[in-house]
Amino acid sequence: MNYRTTLAALAASVALPLSAFATELEVTHWWTSGGESAAVAEFAKAFEAGGDTWIDGAIAGGGGTARPIMISRIIGGEPMGATQFNTGRQAEELIEAGLMLDLTDLAEAEGWADFVNPTKLLDACTVDGRIYCVPVNIHSAQWIWMSHAAFEAAGTDVPANWDEFVAAGPALREAGIVPLAMGQQSWQTNLAFGTLAVALTSSEDWEAVNIDKDADVARSPAYTRVFEAFDTARKLSVGSDVNDWNQATNMVITGTAAAQIHGDWAQGEFQVAGQVAGVDYTCLPGLGYNEVLDTGGDAFYFPTNDDPEITAAQLRLASLMISPEVQVSFNLKKGSLPVRGDIDMSSANDCMQKGLEILASGAILPSGVQLFTEDTNNQFNDLMTAFWNDHSITVAEVQAGYADIVANAD
Amino acid sequence: MAHTKRPSQLFRNMAAKIAAIPMIFTTLVVFVGCTGWTVVYSFTKSKMLPKKIFETTELFSIPTPSWLSDGSLDFSYISGIATKNFVGLAQYERLWNSDRWLLSIENIAIYGICSLVFTFVFGFILAALLDQKIRFENTFRTIFLYPFALSFIVTGLVWQWILNKDHGLQQVVRDMGFENFNFNPIYDADIVMYGILIAGLWQGTGLIMCLMLAGLRGIDEDIWKAARIDGIPMWKTYIYIVIPMMKPIFATTLVLIASGIVKLYDLVVAQTSGGPGLASEVPAKYVYDLMFASQNLGQGLAASTMMLTFVIVVVIIIPSIIRAFGGKKNHV
């Protein structure tokens, strides 16, 4: 008798969640900093308002740690309901292997192609004419963030471009402030290099290296200038030993460091800390020279599933993520630009408005994730972090190494 | 007569042989099979997913005019298809041209040699000290062995905190008044491997000590008595009598330490994540990063094949050399 009731209770506990109206969907992502979790909570709130259940699968440690876990789960046959990747080539092979849900019908029904801006974002989701992901935001890497308090303490004006910043370096050091904050993870050094490259080379040279993979241009004096600036940057960052990017941003927020070259997701941290753009901190796109932004960002992919209820819930989530209201609420918290050109972002702050203007003017570039495979990007990461930390590596050596990787990129 | 009735060697003791089949199957599939798979796919350009070495679908569509006209067979044609994913030694070429891999080898060599020497020496000295019939021997043994019960991740994290330059050991000593005290190995690329070595020794010496202690206890009490009667000093007894008698224990500890060196990974990940820069990268981390983060399975498998080669040398060839030498001495 007792045995039977237990059995019945067990059966009920298994059957109930299945028969209930709400569908549980596990969503994996690597958004764990203060600003990021505030933003992802907007997705969860909107999804649960529709009666479904959002199971948060945040993976700490950044994309480099999270992506292998996500990919292993998908390949290993234990797919989550939805997962973040960067907009680009990271999920290419998973799509080719048929492991991702085809969203083309939904995209056509809702007319994504009409409102997604820039339209290239959808290209990054498209394989053989079919759409496999929902871009949710645009993030660009070409920014420098500067603390007003730090420059005040050093007695200099807040710089308007990279060279002014370099000139302020000695004064900052005297005031006991680290001029440039940098997290120790290798992708951050590579991001800083990429930003310097965009800011300090002509767009022809940049495109020759990054799009046509022309190693000769990478060896040319035009690029030597970038590596020299990068060499200056590593000297300015001596004393910055933090690991995660948000710890580096926090150094700028608290004024122990004067500046950070980082993507616009840093903005979410300033916001959580209650700082105001233009008052407490300044942002310069393209380091004050070349006001161009890349259109990297995040996209959500939905691994294929046998359960039709989960598939239906996946489509509901996909539709919701790109809907106008969620785009506004999510991107305001995240500090990123929306993927829709048809929504009102007037409540965005100074820095985001700068970004929106550049986006509207069409001065955009593809991001590293879209241009190179993860293999190549990691080779860049390794090279840049080795150079950054080992001051015995010369500018000529790192440039030669860089050109070799470009030459062998696939 | 008995000779003719004797059953074939193959069918003797059938029950035992049948019982061994799952074990043999597991060995062949899991160990030999997977190892073989690893080696084979290290010759492909597999990216995130393994790529077939031969694209069979295209091998079937063979009716080519060249085959009919010159009659030189389609050998070149088949190899043309095969090279679609088969890249020969290209992955190894890239591997041995990669600065990061070479640095990893250098690092594992530093760590390996130091770890081998220090674990052996410390393990033996501690064991010899404990063997002096001291009080609280059990307590000491437990204390020394405790770190071994921790995972490498925990050990790595603990030592990352201890060696943290802002609130670790360095700061504690500075707060005591030694303002110029400098000890921050995991932030200095030149000595970071020694920072990891400290954690590795802290974790691993206890076990080696226990094995050595067991070995010392296995030495007959009478040998010590005889040495004492002959007036041989204690250190001489250890070096000329006890240590040569402990050869089997040394072989065991050698294999244990060596395998611990080759698989060094989690300690590095927890303590430094390979940093500063690439200064504490190790081969196992290269394999993991290339296979999963860089989505380049072929390159990762090539690196793991090189590690396998190294293990074969260390675990099979070196002990057999030692055995060969030991065997000679026994006959003398």
XYZ file of C-alpha atoms in Angstrom:
742
model
C 0.000 0.000 0.000
C 2.641 2.380 1.148
C 4.801 1.306 -1.754
C 1.971 2.035 -4.169
C 1.290 5.520 -2.900
C 4.959 6.328 -3.182
C 4.949 5.059 -6.721
C 1.878 7.081 -7.580
C 3.376 10.189 -6.062
C 6.550 9.645 -8.034
C 4.639 9.124 -11.259
C 2.644 12.283 -10.612
C 5.740 14.313 -9.959
C 7.140 13.188 -13.285
C 3.922 13.566 -15.240
C 2.798 16.893 -13.833
C 5.491 19.157 -15.194
C 5.012 17.582 -18.607
C 1.284 18.066 -18.722
C 1.341 21.540 -17.205
C 0.771 24.514 -19.434
C 4.147 26.073 -18.779
C 7.164 24.740 -20.573
C 10.528 24.850 -18.885
C 13.329 26.091 -21.031
C 16.910 26.105 -19.907
C 18.829 29.027 -21.318
C 22.619 29.024 -21.103
C 24.703 32.188 -21.352
C 27.851 33.702 -19.871
C 26.312 36.921 -18.577
C 27.348 37.049 -14.952
C 28.513 40.598 -14.197
C 26.153 43.021 -12.452
C 25.004 44.830 -15.589
C 24.724 41.604 -17.548
C 22.558 39.769 -15.047
C 20.279 42.789 -14.831
C 19.867 42.612 -18.602
C 19.293 38.885 -18.824
C 16.668 39.190 -16.097
C 14.640 41.252 -18.587
C 14.492 38.256 -20.938
C 13.498 35.958 -18.104
C 10.794 38.337 -16.884
C 9.241 38.691 -20.328
C 9.408 34.939 -20.975
C 7.782 34.061 -17.669
C 5.070 36.665 -18.226
C 3.994 34.459 -21.133
C 3.459 31.532 -18.737
C 6.654 29.616 -19.442
C 9.487 28.953 -17.046
C 12.986 30.310 -17.645
C 15.685 28.154 -16.125
C 18.773 30.265 -15.914
C 21.919 28.449 -16.973
C 24.518 31.146 -16.402
C 28.082 29.868 -16.801
C 30.731 31.935 -15.033
C 34.162 32.592 -16.454
C 33.382 34.311 -19.741
C 32.707 33.035 -23.235
C 35.987 31.139 -23.471
C 34.956 28.947 -20.556
C 31.274 28.788 -21.348
C 31.335 27.934 -25.044
C 33.151 24.587 -24.684
C 30.589 23.554 -22.058
C 27.679 24.573 -24.250
C 29.099 22.857 -27.313
C 29.856 19.649 -25.394
C 26.295 19.529 -24.158
C 24.838 20.037 -27.619
C 27.149 17.514 -29.277
C 26.761 15.112 -26.351
C 23.009 14.915 -26.892
C 21.906 16.882 -23.841
C 20.897 20.141 -25.459
C 19.623 23.101 -23.503
C 16.512 24.985 -24.628
C 18.426 27.963 -25.920
C 21.976 29.196 -25.776
C 23.948 32.335 -26.319
C 26.806 32.604 -28.776
C 28.463 35.648 -30.242
C 27.001 36.720 -33.540
C 29.401 35.102 -35.958
C 31.039 31.828 -36.819
C 31.109 30.160 -33.410
C 28.175 27.817 -34.076
C 28.898 27.290 -37.776
C 29.698 23.592 -37.515
C 26.826 22.871 -35.152
C 24.427 24.293 -37.711
C 26.033 22.323 -40.535
C 25.666 19.163 -38.434
C 21.929 19.858 -38.160
C 21.963 20.447 -34.416
C 20.246 23.847 -34.460
C 16.591 24.652 -34.939
C 15.731 26.301 -38.250
C 14.011 29.620 -37.499
C 13.395 30.652 -41.103
C 9.615 30.224 -41.007
C 9.291 32.361 -37.897
C 11.657 34.960 -39.308
C 9.688 35.203 -42.529
C 6.333 35.341 -40.759
C 7.520 38.193 -38.556
C 9.493 39.890 -41.291
C 12.834 40.054 -39.477
C 14.594 41.052 -42.668
C 12.538 44.277 -42.749
C 13.468 45.650 -39.370
C 16.808 44.136 -38.412
C 19.376 46.884 -38.724
C 22.088 46.557 -39.933
C 20.809 43.767 -42.155
C 24.220 42.077 -42.082
C 23.389 40.792 -38.616
C 20.995 38.308 -40.130
C 23.664 37.152 -42.562
C 25.706 35.982 -39.584
C 22.737 33.808 -38.595
C 22.187 32.459 -42.077
C 23.625 29.228 -43.452
C 22.598 28.133 -46.958
C 19.750 30.620 -46.998
C 18.189 29.429 -43.738
C 18.149 31.411 -40.503
C 19.352 29.680 -37.334
C 19.699 32.366 -34.706
C 18.150 35.478 -33.229
C 20.530 38.394 -32.908
C 19.639 40.191 -29.686
C 22.066 43.087 -29.515
C 24.969 44.847 -31.141
C 28.148 45.218 -29.209
C 31.143 47.046 -30.474
C 34.662 46.816 -29.114
C 36.088 50.138 -30.328
C 35.740 52.209 -27.167
C 37.898 53.687 -24.467
C 36.299 54.436 -21.093
C 37.795 57.174 -18.966
C 37.279 58.161 -15.361
C 36.818 61.900 -14.787
C 37.881 61.580 -11.151
C 41.228 60.013 -12.119
C 42.160 62.782 -14.542
C 41.078 65.414 -12.022
C 43.354 63.830 -9.431
C 46.239 63.950 -11.909
C 45.436 67.550 -12.758
C 44.898 67.031 -16.473
C 41.887 67.418 -18.747
C 39.994 64.367 -19.812
C 41.693 63.400 -23.106
C 39.830 63.674 -26.385
C 41.861 61.013 -28.175
C 44.486 58.305 -27.727
C 47.546 60.560 -28.088
C 46.290 62.977 -25.452
C 45.701 60.008 -23.208
C 49.256 58.740 -23.716
C 50.550 62.251 -22.958
C 48.639 62.247 -19.675
C 50.287 58.960 -18.660
C 53.193 60.361 -16.576
C 50.901 62.728 -14.663
C 48.586 59.838 -13.841
C 51.512 57.728 -12.635
C 52.648 60.538 -10.371
C 49.202 60.702 -8.839
C 49.472 56.967 -8.121
C 46.883 56.024 -10.717
C 47.326 53.167 -13.186
C 46.780 54.847 -16.566
C 45.282 51.859 -18.340
C 43.269 49.090 -16.700
C 43.470 45.680 -18.350
C 42.085 42.308 -17.340
C 44.542 39.431 -17.663
C 42.375 37.186 -19.829
C 43.861 36.934 -23.293
C 40.767 37.982 -25.251
C 40.855 41.349 -23.531
C 44.363 42.156 -24.722
C 43.424 41.051 -28.215
C 40.318 43.238 -28.099
C 42.450 46.244 -27.149
C 44.752 45.513 -30.059
C 41.806 45.262 -32.445
C 40.520 48.603 -31.235
C 43.903 50.262 -31.727
C 44.066 48.758 -35.214
C 40.691 50.206 -36.179
C 41.558 53.597 -34.721
C 45.079 53.982 -36.079
C 44.971 52.486 -39.594
C 43.110 53.544 -42.685
C 40.004 51.549 -43.438
C 41.611 50.151 -46.625
C 44.519 48.714 -44.664
C 42.221 47.357 -42.000
C 40.008 45.658 -44.554
C 43.003 44.249 -46.418
C 44.199 42.502 -43.277
C 40.932 41.498 -41.688
C 38.736 40.749 -44.682
C 41.186 39.789 -47.445
C 43.675 38.299 -44.937
C 46.537 40.067 -46.698
C 49.648 39.307 -44.633
C 51.795 41.817 -46.546
C 49.715 44.712 -45.267
C 49.979 43.243 -41.779
C 53.766 43.418 -42.165
C 53.720 46.974 -43.540
C 54.693 50.177 -41.646
C 51.000 51.122 -41.495
C 50.541 48.288 -39.049
C 53.836 48.874 -37.264
C 52.214 52.025 -35.937
C 49.465 49.953 -34.324
C 51.968 47.650 -32.665
C 53.945 50.634 -31.384
C 50.796 52.050 -29.826
C 50.076 48.609 -28.393
C 53.582 48.598 -26.918
C 52.863 51.980 -25.295
C 49.590 50.609 -23.979
C 51.221 47.636 -22.264
C 53.612 49.966 -20.490
C 50.716 52.158 -19.368
C 48.948 49.156 -17.892
C 51.753 47.985 -15.613
C 50.206 47.591 -12.164
C 46.851 46.354 -13.402
C 46.656 42.750 -12.227
C 42.912 42.091 -12.223
C 41.522 39.177 -14.146
C 37.966 39.743 -15.349
C 36.991 42.629 -17.562
C 34.438 43.934 -15.083
C 37.131 44.105 -12.401
C 39.149 46.266 -14.784
C 36.068 48.407 -15.434
C 35.642 48.679 -11.695
C 39.148 50.141 -11.440
C 37.992 52.921 -13.770
C 34.718 53.361 -11.873
C 36.562 53.748 -8.573
C 39.284 55.897 -10.112
C 42.233 53.620 -9.282
C 42.771 53.386 -13.015
C 42.194 56.174 -15.508
C 40.960 54.326 -18.557
C 40.085 50.989 -20.103
C 39.990 50.032 -23.749
C 36.990 47.780 -23.871
C 33.722 46.983 -25.548
C 30.511 48.862 -24.878
C 29.274 46.142 -22.513
C 31.447 47.934 -19.940
C 28.698 50.529 -19.917
C 26.357 48.235 -17.998
C 28.845 48.311 -15.108
C 28.953 52.111 -14.989
C 25.186 52.069 -14.946
C 24.958 49.575 -12.076
C 27.460 51.742 -10.166
C 25.167 54.721 -10.664
C 27.615 56.723 -12.771
C 26.482 59.132 -15.461
C 28.034 59.322 -18.911
C 29.623 62.720 -19.545
C 29.667 63.551 -15.824
C 31.515 60.695 -14.118
C 32.999 59.028 -17.151
C 33.643 59.670 -20.817
C 33.541 57.245 -23.696
C 35.362 57.689 -26.977
C 34.391 55.496 -29.913
C 37.332 54.665 -32.171
C 39.671 56.150 -29.509
C 38.674 59.612 -30.645
C 39.950 59.194 -34.204
C 38.092 56.831 -36.412
C 34.492 56.720 -35.326
C 33.708 53.282 -36.640
C 32.091 50.457 -34.715
C 31.994 46.758 -35.351
C 28.719 44.943 -35.261
C 29.610 42.087 -32.990
C 27.140 41.087 -30.370
C 25.175 38.202 -29.103
C 22.701 35.875 -30.693
C 20.613 33.057 -29.347
C 20.566 29.614 -30.903
C 18.006 26.913 -30.236
C 19.330 23.339 -30.321
C 16.992 20.898 -32.061
C 14.744 18.893 -29.829
C 12.404 15.886 -30.158
C 9.781 17.359 -27.884
C 7.285 19.488 -29.878
C 6.348 21.432 -26.743
C 9.920 22.502 -26.229
C 10.223 23.424 -29.885
C 7.096 25.581 -29.558
C 8.543 27.245 -26.473
C 11.819 27.830 -28.304
C 9.980 29.635 -31.074
C 8.046 31.691 -28.500
C 11.323 32.745 -26.883
C 12.917 33.552 -30.229
C 10.016 35.747 -31.201
C 10.038 37.461 -27.825
C 13.758 38.238 -27.832
C 13.481 40.281 -30.988
C 10.176 41.958 -30.092
C 10.329 45.781 -29.755
C 9.550 46.032 -26.005
C 12.086 43.398 -24.959
C 14.713 44.865 -27.279
C 14.379 48.233 -25.536
C 14.347 46.947 -21.953
C 17.135 44.427 -22.503
C 19.501 46.725 -24.354
C 19.072 49.640 -21.950
C 20.233 47.416 -19.098
C 22.960 45.758 -21.126
C 24.388 48.968 -22.546
C 24.259 47.494 -26.011
C 22.573 48.707 -29.177
C 19.309 47.132 -30.301
C 19.133 45.029 -33.446
C 15.986 46.808 -34.634
C 16.104 50.118 -36.436
C 12.443 50.872 -35.749
C 12.307 51.346 -31.990
C 12.567 54.370 -29.747
C 15.864 54.476 -27.829
C 15.590 58.095 -26.679
C 15.945 57.026 -23.052
C 19.457 55.749 -23.784
C 22.389 57.610 -22.233
C 25.093 59.721 -23.854
C 27.418 56.922 -24.852
C 24.679 54.783 -26.297
C 23.416 57.763 -28.272
C 26.913 58.156 -29.769
C 26.807 54.495 -30.729
C 23.328 54.799 -32.231
C 24.448 57.762 -34.323
C 27.454 55.894 -35.688
C 25.243 52.913 -36.426
C 22.745 55.119 -38.258
C 25.546 56.729 -40.277
C 26.557 53.283 -41.502
C 30.188 53.457 -40.319
C 30.225 49.810 -39.346
C 32.640 46.899 -39.590
C 32.265 43.168 -39.176
C 33.649 41.892 -35.859
C 36.523 39.502 -35.290
C 34.135 36.678 -34.459
C 32.516 37.123 -37.857
C 35.794 37.415 -39.762
C 37.956 34.704 -38.249
C 37.375 31.226 -36.864
C 37.728 30.630 -33.144
C 40.991 28.853 -33.896
C 42.486 31.951 -35.507
C 41.052 34.274 -32.880
C 42.615 32.179 -30.139
C 45.969 32.320 -31.908
C 45.640 36.105 -31.900
C 44.708 35.969 -28.218
C 47.781 33.895 -27.389
C 50.106 36.177 -29.328
C 48.722 39.392 -27.863
C 48.691 38.196 -24.274
C 52.250 36.879 -24.598
C 53.394 40.262 -25.912
C 51.419 42.150 -23.282
C 52.952 40.260 -20.382
C 56.453 39.616 -21.624
C 58.137 42.978 -22.186
C 61.135 41.300 -23.798
C 59.076 40.549 -26.919
C 59.723 43.364 -29.381
C 57.309 45.196 -31.662
C 58.972 43.633 -34.718
C 58.574 40.121 -33.307
C 54.915 40.487 -32.456
C 54.182 42.026 -35.847
C 55.873 39.122 -37.632
C 53.904 36.646 -35.539
C 50.688 38.501 -36.285
C 51.336 38.479 -40.028
C 51.988 34.728 -39.945
C 48.650 34.056 -38.282
C 46.880 36.275 -40.820
C 48.604 34.403 -43.647
C 47.435 31.040 -42.298
C 43.901 32.104 -41.344
C 41.090 30.089 -42.851
C 48.420 -41.357 -23.981
C 48.057 -38.456 -21.670
C 49.585 -36.361 -24.371
C 46.815 -37.043 -26.897
C 44.053 -36.386 -24.407
C 45.378 -33.066 -23.321
C 42.933 -30.325 -24.441
C 44.153 -27.446 -26.550
C 45.650 -24.550 -24.622
C 43.051 -22.244 -26.077
C 40.110 -24.117 -24.574
C 41.523 -24.752 -21.158
C 39.675 -23.158 -18.292
C 36.870 -21.883 -20.500
C 34.826 -20.326 -17.695
C 37.638 -18.021 -16.709
C 38.229 -17.036 -20.298
C 34.570 -16.261 -20.902
C 34.539 -14.217 -17.732
C 37.501 -12.237 -19.024
C 35.798 -11.358 -22.301
C 34.158 -8.121 -21.043
C 37.489 -7.029 -19.651
C 39.297 -7.770 -22.896
C 36.540 -6.058 -24.866
C 36.710 -2.957 -22.652
C 40.459 -2.817 -22.952
C 40.382 -3.110 -26.708
C 37.540 -0.658 -27.293
C 38.005 1.904 -24.566
C 41.765 2.017 -24.268
C 43.302 0.741 -27.479
C 40.344 1.761 -29.665
C 40.030 5.308 -28.423
C 43.778 5.787 -28.433
C 43.911 4.565 -32.017
C 41.057 6.883 -32.936
C 42.937 9.796 -31.400
C 46.073 9.046 -33.349
C 44.231 8.511 -36.645
C 42.213 11.716 -36.396
C 45.318 13.722 -35.561
C 46.111 13.364 -39.262
C 42.868 15.064 -40.307
C 41.813 18.660 -40.438
C 38.896 18.038 -38.078
C 37.576 21.262 -36.625
C 34.767 21.273 -34.036
C 33.557 17.839 -35.133
C 35.692 14.935 -36.363
C 35.842 14.761 -40.135
C 35.798 11.501 -42.046
C 39.175 10.572 -43.410
C 37.725 9.176 -46.605
C 34.677 10.792 -48.144
C 33.054 7.551 -49.283
C 30.216 9.273 -51.087
C 32.609 10.678 -53.617
C 34.579 7.500 -53.973
C 31.511 5.871 -55.491
C 31.154 8.424 -58.283
C 34.188 7.105 -60.038
C 33.270 6.940 -63.784
C 35.909 9.401 -64.983
C 37.111 9.785 -68.602
C 40.748 9.827 -67.472
C 40.363 6.275 -66.286
C 39.347 5.072 -69.750
C 41.802 7.085 -71.850
C 45.232 6.589 -70.312
C 44.545 3.450 -68.321
C 46.895 4.558 -65.553
C 44.229 3.643 -63.005
C 42.585 6.259 -60.856
C 45.168 6.170 -58.091
C 45.812 9.883 -58.267
C 42.100 10.480 -58.306
C 41.477 8.525 -55.104
C 44.273 10.270 -53.304
C 42.762 13.535 -54.493
C 39.587 12.732 -52.625
C 41.332 11.368 -49.610
C 43.266 14.576 -49.038
C 39.987 16.397 -48.598
C 40.241 15.819 -44.873
C 43.512 13.928 -44.582
C 46.324 16.396 -44.042
C 49.231 14.115 -43.202
C 51.633 15.643 -40.726
C 50.364 19.209 -41.159
C 48.902 19.292 -37.639
C 52.248 18.183 -36.203
C 54.061 20.754 -38.258
C 51.866 23.505 -36.878
C 52.218 22.067 -33.388
C 56.010 22.100 -33.365
C 56.044 25.574 -34.882
C 53.721 26.949 -32.247
C 55.461 29.099 -29.647
C 52.820 28.205 -27.133
C 53.402 24.462 -27.506
C 57.170 24.830 -27.247
C 56.741 26.964 -24.153
C 54.386 24.336 -22.723
C 57.024 21.649 -23.224
C 59.648 23.830 -21.581
C 57.337 24.490 -18.635
C 56.432 20.854 -18.122
C 60.132 20.006 -18.239
C 60.930 22.537 -15.509
C 57.989 21.425 -13.426
C 58.678 17.758 -14.099
C 62.330 17.704 -13.160
C 61.853 19.824 -10.044
C 58.765 17.927 -8.998
C 60.510 14.583 -9.462
C 63.610 15.562 -7.510
C 61.888 17.426 -4.690
C 59.048 14.971 -4.190
C 61.557 12.158 -4.000
C 63.934 13.922 -1.661
C 61.316 15.473 0.611
C 59.199 12.330 0.584
C 62.144 10.201 1.601
C 63.478 12.580 4.240
C 60.063 12.978 5.837
C 59.562 9.219 5.787
C 62.991 8.638 7.332
C 62.234 11.172 10.059
C 58.864 9.595 10.792
C 60.553 6.214 10.916
C 62.577 7.248 13.988
C 59.760 5.971 16.221
C 58.762 9.460 17.197
C 55.747 10.412 19.235
C 52.496 11.358 17.473
C 53.657 9.634 14.318
C 50.079 8.994 13.270
C 49.178 12.656 13.689
C 52.094 13.816 11.578
C 51.422 11.239 8.901
C 47.794 12.332 8.693
C 48.753 15.987 8.458
C 51.214 15.326 5.648
C 48.762 13.130 3.798
C 45.753 15.461 4.110
C 46.584 17.719 1.136
C 46.432 14.656 -1.072
C 42.749 14.301 -0.248
C 42.053 17.662 -1.894
C 41.398 18.020 -5.573
C 43.931 19.924 -7.646
C 41.349 22.647 -8.237
C 41.048 23.301 -4.504
C 44.806 23.146 -4.017
C 45.269 25.566 -6.906
C 42.743 28.029 -5.521
C 44.164 27.878 -2.011
C 47.661 28.583 -3.283
C 46.384 31.279 -5.582
C 45.087 33.046 -2.487
C 48.189 32.366 -0.426
C 50.411 33.732 -3.193
C 48.120 36.662 -4.030
C 50.328 39.709 -3.832
C 47.763 42.056 -2.323
C 46.385 39.948 0.495
C 48.483 36.796 0.532
C 51.746 35.780 2.100
C 53.643 38.762 0.688
C 51.271 41.264 2.273
C 51.258 39.432 5.608
C 55.040 39.597 5.846
C 55.025 43.242 4.743
C 52.465 44.056 7.426
C 54.829 42.576 9.986
C 57.264 45.356 9.132
C 59.349 43.949 6.285
C 58.286 46.553 3.736
C 60.570 45.342 0.980
C 59.622 41.701 1.166
C 58.916 40.363 -2.315
C 57.376 36.999 -2.927
C 54.861 36.887 -5.741
C 55.814 33.984 -7.995
C 52.505 33.641 -9.804
C 52.673 37.222 -11.090
C 56.193 36.894 -12.453
C 56.513 35.140 -15.807
C 60.083 34.011 -15.068
C 59.277 32.066 -11.919
C 55.584 31.300 -12.240
C 56.246 27.582 -12.762
C 57.870 27.457 -9.333
C 54.752 28.993 -7.821
C 52.811 26.102 -9.291
C 55.509 23.680 -8.181
C 55.060 24.745 -4.547
C 51.376 23.868 -4.715
C 52.132 20.606 -6.501
C 54.692 19.580 -3.876
C 52.385 20.548 -1.040
C 49.760 18.251 -2.459
C 51.848 15.336 -3.660
C 54.665 14.857 -1.140
C 52.439 13.310 1.540
C 51.491 10.325 -0.546
C 55.057 9.661 -1.623
C 56.122 9.973 2.012
C 53.591 7.297 3.026
C 54.770 4.940 0.297
C 58.391 5.457 1.313
C 57.472 4.947 4.948
C 55.839 1.653 4.054
C 59.010 0.741 2.204
C 61.178 1.628 5.206
C 58.956 -0.412 7.497
C 59.424 -3.342 5.154
C 63.156 -3.371 5.854
C 64.013 -6.103 8.288
C 64.754 -4.851 11.816
C 67.750 -7.224 11.931
C 69.513 -5.345 9.167
C 69.469 -2.196 11.267
C 70.734 -4.145 14.265
C 73.528 -5.705 12.236
C 74.564 -2.300 10.880
C 74.575 -0.848 14.372
C 76.748 -3.696 15.682
C 79.175 -3.135 12.819
C 79.331 0.515 13.813
C 78.073 1.870 10.485
C 76.741 5.439 10.831
C 73.041 5.857 10.243
C 73.385 7.935 7.046
C 75.631 5.306 5.526
C 73.164 2.591 6.411
C 70.467 4.543 4.563
C 72.525 5.223 1.469
C 74.315 1.898 1.030
C 71.857 -0.578 2.499
C 68.340 0.721 2.888
C 67.951 2.728 -0.310
C 69.192 -0.066 -2.602
C 66.704 -2.385 -0.901
C 63.830 -0.015 -1.590
C 64.117 -0.144 -5.369
C 60.607 -1.551 -5.959
C 59.069 1.254 -3.932
C 61.092 3.809 -5.860
C 59.846 2.377 -9.146
C 56.242 2.691 -7.969
C 56.689 6.256 -6.775
C 58.489 7.159 -9.981
C 55.532 6.047 -12.087
C 53.094 7.870 -9.791
C 55.049 11.117 -9.888
C 55.662 10.914 -13.634
C 52.002 10.402 -14.459
C 51.160 13.302 -12.147
C 53.544 15.498 -14.104
C 52.174 14.612 -17.534
C 48.569 15.269 -16.565
C 49.306 18.621 -14.903
C 46.331 20.744 -15.899
C 43.785 21.595 -13.217
C 46.399 23.043 -10.878
C 47.470 25.509 -13.570
C 43.901 26.379 -14.509
C 42.966 27.107 -10.904
C 46.143 28.931 -9.991
C 47.085 31.026 -13.019
C 44.915 30.025 -16.037
C 48.172 29.753 -17.927
C 49.239 33.311 -17.120
C 50.773 35.784 -16.803
C 50.564 35.859 -20.565
C 51.398 32.332 -21.642
C 54.079 31.836 -19.008
C 52.535 28.833 -17.245
C 50.954 27.008 -20.161
C 51.285 23.213 -20.081
C 50.683 20.553 -22.766
C 47.418 19.213 -21.323
C 45.999 22.722 -21.335
C 47.049 23.172 -24.941
C 45.122 20.016 -25.830
C 41.990 21.153 -24.029
C 42.089 24.707 -25.349
C 42.675 23.669 -28.932
C 40.034 20.960 -28.890
C 37.283 22.919 -27.202
C 37.958 26.651 -27.103
C 39.595 26.883 -30.523
C 37.372 24.177 -31.982
C 40.340 22.583 -33.699
C 40.051 18.897 -32.905
C 42.829 17.848 -35.295
C 45.390 20.103 -33.633
C 44.310 19.065 -30.139
C 44.556 15.385 -31.047
C 48.007 15.897 -32.537
C 49.124 17.455 -29.261
C 47.588 14.635 -27.222
C 49.298 12.083 -29.452
C 52.604 13.754 -28.627
C 51.720 13.501 -24.932
C 50.948 9.822 -25.422
C 54.356 9.327 -27.017
C 55.910 10.991 -23.999
C 53.966 8.778 -21.593
C 55.012 5.656 -23.483
C 58.619 6.725 -23.121
C 58.309 7.557 -19.431
C 56.034 4.788 -18.224
C 57.193 1.884 -20.342
C 60.699 2.508 -21.591
C 62.314 4.138 -18.555
C 61.117 1.521 -16.019
C 62.291 -1.233 -18.310
C 65.726 0.371 -18.456
C 65.768 0.571 -14.673
C 64.699 -3.060 -14.461
C 67.468 -4.044 -16.826
C 70.061 -2.318 -14.679
C 68.573 -3.589 -11.437
C 68.545 -7.135 -12.798
C 72.257 -7.023 -13.526
C 73.091 -5.914 -10.029
C 71.046 -8.703 -8.493
C 73.140 -11.282 -10.292
C 76.405 -9.920 -8.980
